[in-house]
Coordinates of C-alpha atoms in Angstrom, one line a residue:
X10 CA -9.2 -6.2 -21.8
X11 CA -11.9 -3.2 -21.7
X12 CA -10.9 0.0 -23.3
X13 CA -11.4 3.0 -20.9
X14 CA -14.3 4.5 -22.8
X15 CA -16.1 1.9 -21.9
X16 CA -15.5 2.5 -18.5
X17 CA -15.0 5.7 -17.9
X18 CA -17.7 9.2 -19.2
X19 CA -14.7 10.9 -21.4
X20 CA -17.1 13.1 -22.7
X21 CA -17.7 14.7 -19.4
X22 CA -14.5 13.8 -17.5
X23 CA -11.7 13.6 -19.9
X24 CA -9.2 11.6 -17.6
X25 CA -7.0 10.6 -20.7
X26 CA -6.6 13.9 -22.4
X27 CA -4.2 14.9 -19.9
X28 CA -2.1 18.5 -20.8
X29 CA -6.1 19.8 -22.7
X30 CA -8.5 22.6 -21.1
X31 CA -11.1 20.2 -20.2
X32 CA -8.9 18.0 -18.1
X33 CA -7.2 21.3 -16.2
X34 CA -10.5 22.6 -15.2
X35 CA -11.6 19.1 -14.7
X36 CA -8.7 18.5 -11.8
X37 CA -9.2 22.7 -11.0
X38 CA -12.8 21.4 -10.1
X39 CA -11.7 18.1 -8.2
X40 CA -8.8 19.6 -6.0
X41 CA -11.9 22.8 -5.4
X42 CA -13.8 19.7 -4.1
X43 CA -11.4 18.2 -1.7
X44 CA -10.1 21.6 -0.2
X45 CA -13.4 23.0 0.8
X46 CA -15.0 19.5 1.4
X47 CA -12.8 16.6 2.2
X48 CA -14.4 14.8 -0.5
X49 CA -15.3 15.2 -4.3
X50 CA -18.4 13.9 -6.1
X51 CA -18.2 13.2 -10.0
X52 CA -22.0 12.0 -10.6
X53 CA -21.6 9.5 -13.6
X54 CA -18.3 9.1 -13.8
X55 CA -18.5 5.5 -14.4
X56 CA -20.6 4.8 -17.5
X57 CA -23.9 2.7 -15.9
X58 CA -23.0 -0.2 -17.9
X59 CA -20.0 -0.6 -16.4
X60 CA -21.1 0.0 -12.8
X61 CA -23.7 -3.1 -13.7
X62 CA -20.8 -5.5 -14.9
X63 CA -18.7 -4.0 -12.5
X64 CA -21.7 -5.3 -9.4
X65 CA -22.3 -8.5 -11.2
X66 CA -18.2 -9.6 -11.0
X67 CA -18.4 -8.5 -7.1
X68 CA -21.5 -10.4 -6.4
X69 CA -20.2 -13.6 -8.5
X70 CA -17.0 -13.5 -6.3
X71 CA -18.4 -13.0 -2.8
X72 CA -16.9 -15.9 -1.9
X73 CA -13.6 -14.5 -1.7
X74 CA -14.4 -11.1 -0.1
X75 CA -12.4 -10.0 3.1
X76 CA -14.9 -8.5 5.5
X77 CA -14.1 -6.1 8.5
X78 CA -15.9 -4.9 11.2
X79 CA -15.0 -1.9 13.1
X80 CA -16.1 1.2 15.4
X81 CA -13.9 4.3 14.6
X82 CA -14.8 8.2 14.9
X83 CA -14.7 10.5 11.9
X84 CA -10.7 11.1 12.7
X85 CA -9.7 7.3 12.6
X86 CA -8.7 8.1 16.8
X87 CA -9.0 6.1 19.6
X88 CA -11.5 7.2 22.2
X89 CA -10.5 10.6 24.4
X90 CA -12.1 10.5 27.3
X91 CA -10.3 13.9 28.4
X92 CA -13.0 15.2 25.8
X93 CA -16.7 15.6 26.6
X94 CA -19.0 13.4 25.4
X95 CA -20.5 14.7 22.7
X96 CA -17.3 15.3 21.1
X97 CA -17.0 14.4 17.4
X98 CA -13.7 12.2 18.6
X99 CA -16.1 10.8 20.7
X100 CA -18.5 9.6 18.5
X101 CA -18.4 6.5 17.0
X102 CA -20.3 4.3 14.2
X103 CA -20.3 0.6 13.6
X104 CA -19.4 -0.4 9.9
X105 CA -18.7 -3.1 7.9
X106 CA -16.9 -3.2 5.1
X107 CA -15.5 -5.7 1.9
X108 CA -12.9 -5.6 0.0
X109 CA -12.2 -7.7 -2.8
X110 CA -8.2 -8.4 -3.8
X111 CA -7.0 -7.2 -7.1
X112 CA -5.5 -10.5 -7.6
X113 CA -8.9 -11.9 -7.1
X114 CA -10.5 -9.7 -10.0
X115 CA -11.7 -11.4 -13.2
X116 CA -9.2 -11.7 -15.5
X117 CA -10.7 -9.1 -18.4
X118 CA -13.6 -7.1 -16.7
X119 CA -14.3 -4.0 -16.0
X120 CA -12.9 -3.5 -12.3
X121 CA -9.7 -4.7 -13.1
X122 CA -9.3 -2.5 -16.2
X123 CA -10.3 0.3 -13.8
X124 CA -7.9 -1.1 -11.3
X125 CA -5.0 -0.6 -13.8
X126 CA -5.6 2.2 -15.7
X127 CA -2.5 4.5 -15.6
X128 CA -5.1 7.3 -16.3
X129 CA -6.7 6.9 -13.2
X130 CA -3.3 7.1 -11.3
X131 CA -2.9 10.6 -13.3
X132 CA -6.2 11.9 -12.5
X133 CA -6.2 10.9 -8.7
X134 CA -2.8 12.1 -8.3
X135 CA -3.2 15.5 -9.9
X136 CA -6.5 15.9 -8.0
X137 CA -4.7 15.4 -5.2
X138 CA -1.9 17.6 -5.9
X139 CA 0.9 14.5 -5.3
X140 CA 3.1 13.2 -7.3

């Protein structure tokens, strides 16, 4: 199995030194994110290395990919028509989506290591303030 450096830029976003400076102001910055923006951006936080074996292990198992197709509005809502038109819960986009199962992950590579890492749980938890 991987080991998370090889995953995961520690130098820049110290997931598993959980308790140190870096990682407070690291989960200071992430929870900053959310609140003001709904969503938080952490450029290179998966080494590119990884991100390569990581797309490689996807496209070798499209096979077993579960693909959806949907409509929705940026609130997840069904339509209102008590609303006008131009509405944002009356706008909606087509996507599609895959998903791959964790139990269909490769055995030893990189997305299941990422799957499992306990430091992951940490971080995404304390970035979202649950837990």
């Amino acid at each position: 199995m991987k080991d998370i450096k090889e995953i995961i830029n520690l130098e820049k976003y110290p997931i598993n030194d959980i308790g140190s400076l870096k990682y407070k102001e690291l989960t200071n910055y992430t929870r900053k994110q959310l609140n003001e923006d709904g969503c938080c951006v952490l450029p290179n936080f998966i080494k590119e290395d990884s991100i390569k074996r990581m797309k490689d292990e996807a496209e070798r198992n499209l096979e077993k990919v579960h693909w959806t197709k949907d409509s929705h509005n940026p609130y997840f809502t069904k339509d209102d028509e008590t609303l006008p038109k131009d509405h944002p819960k009356r706008i909606f986009t087509y996507r599609e989506s895959g998903y791959l199962n964790s139990d269909d992950l490769e055995k030893d590579s990189d997305l299941n290591k990422f799957y499992d890492l306990e430091e992951m749980l940490k971080f995404v938890s304390d970035s979202l303030e649950v837990f």
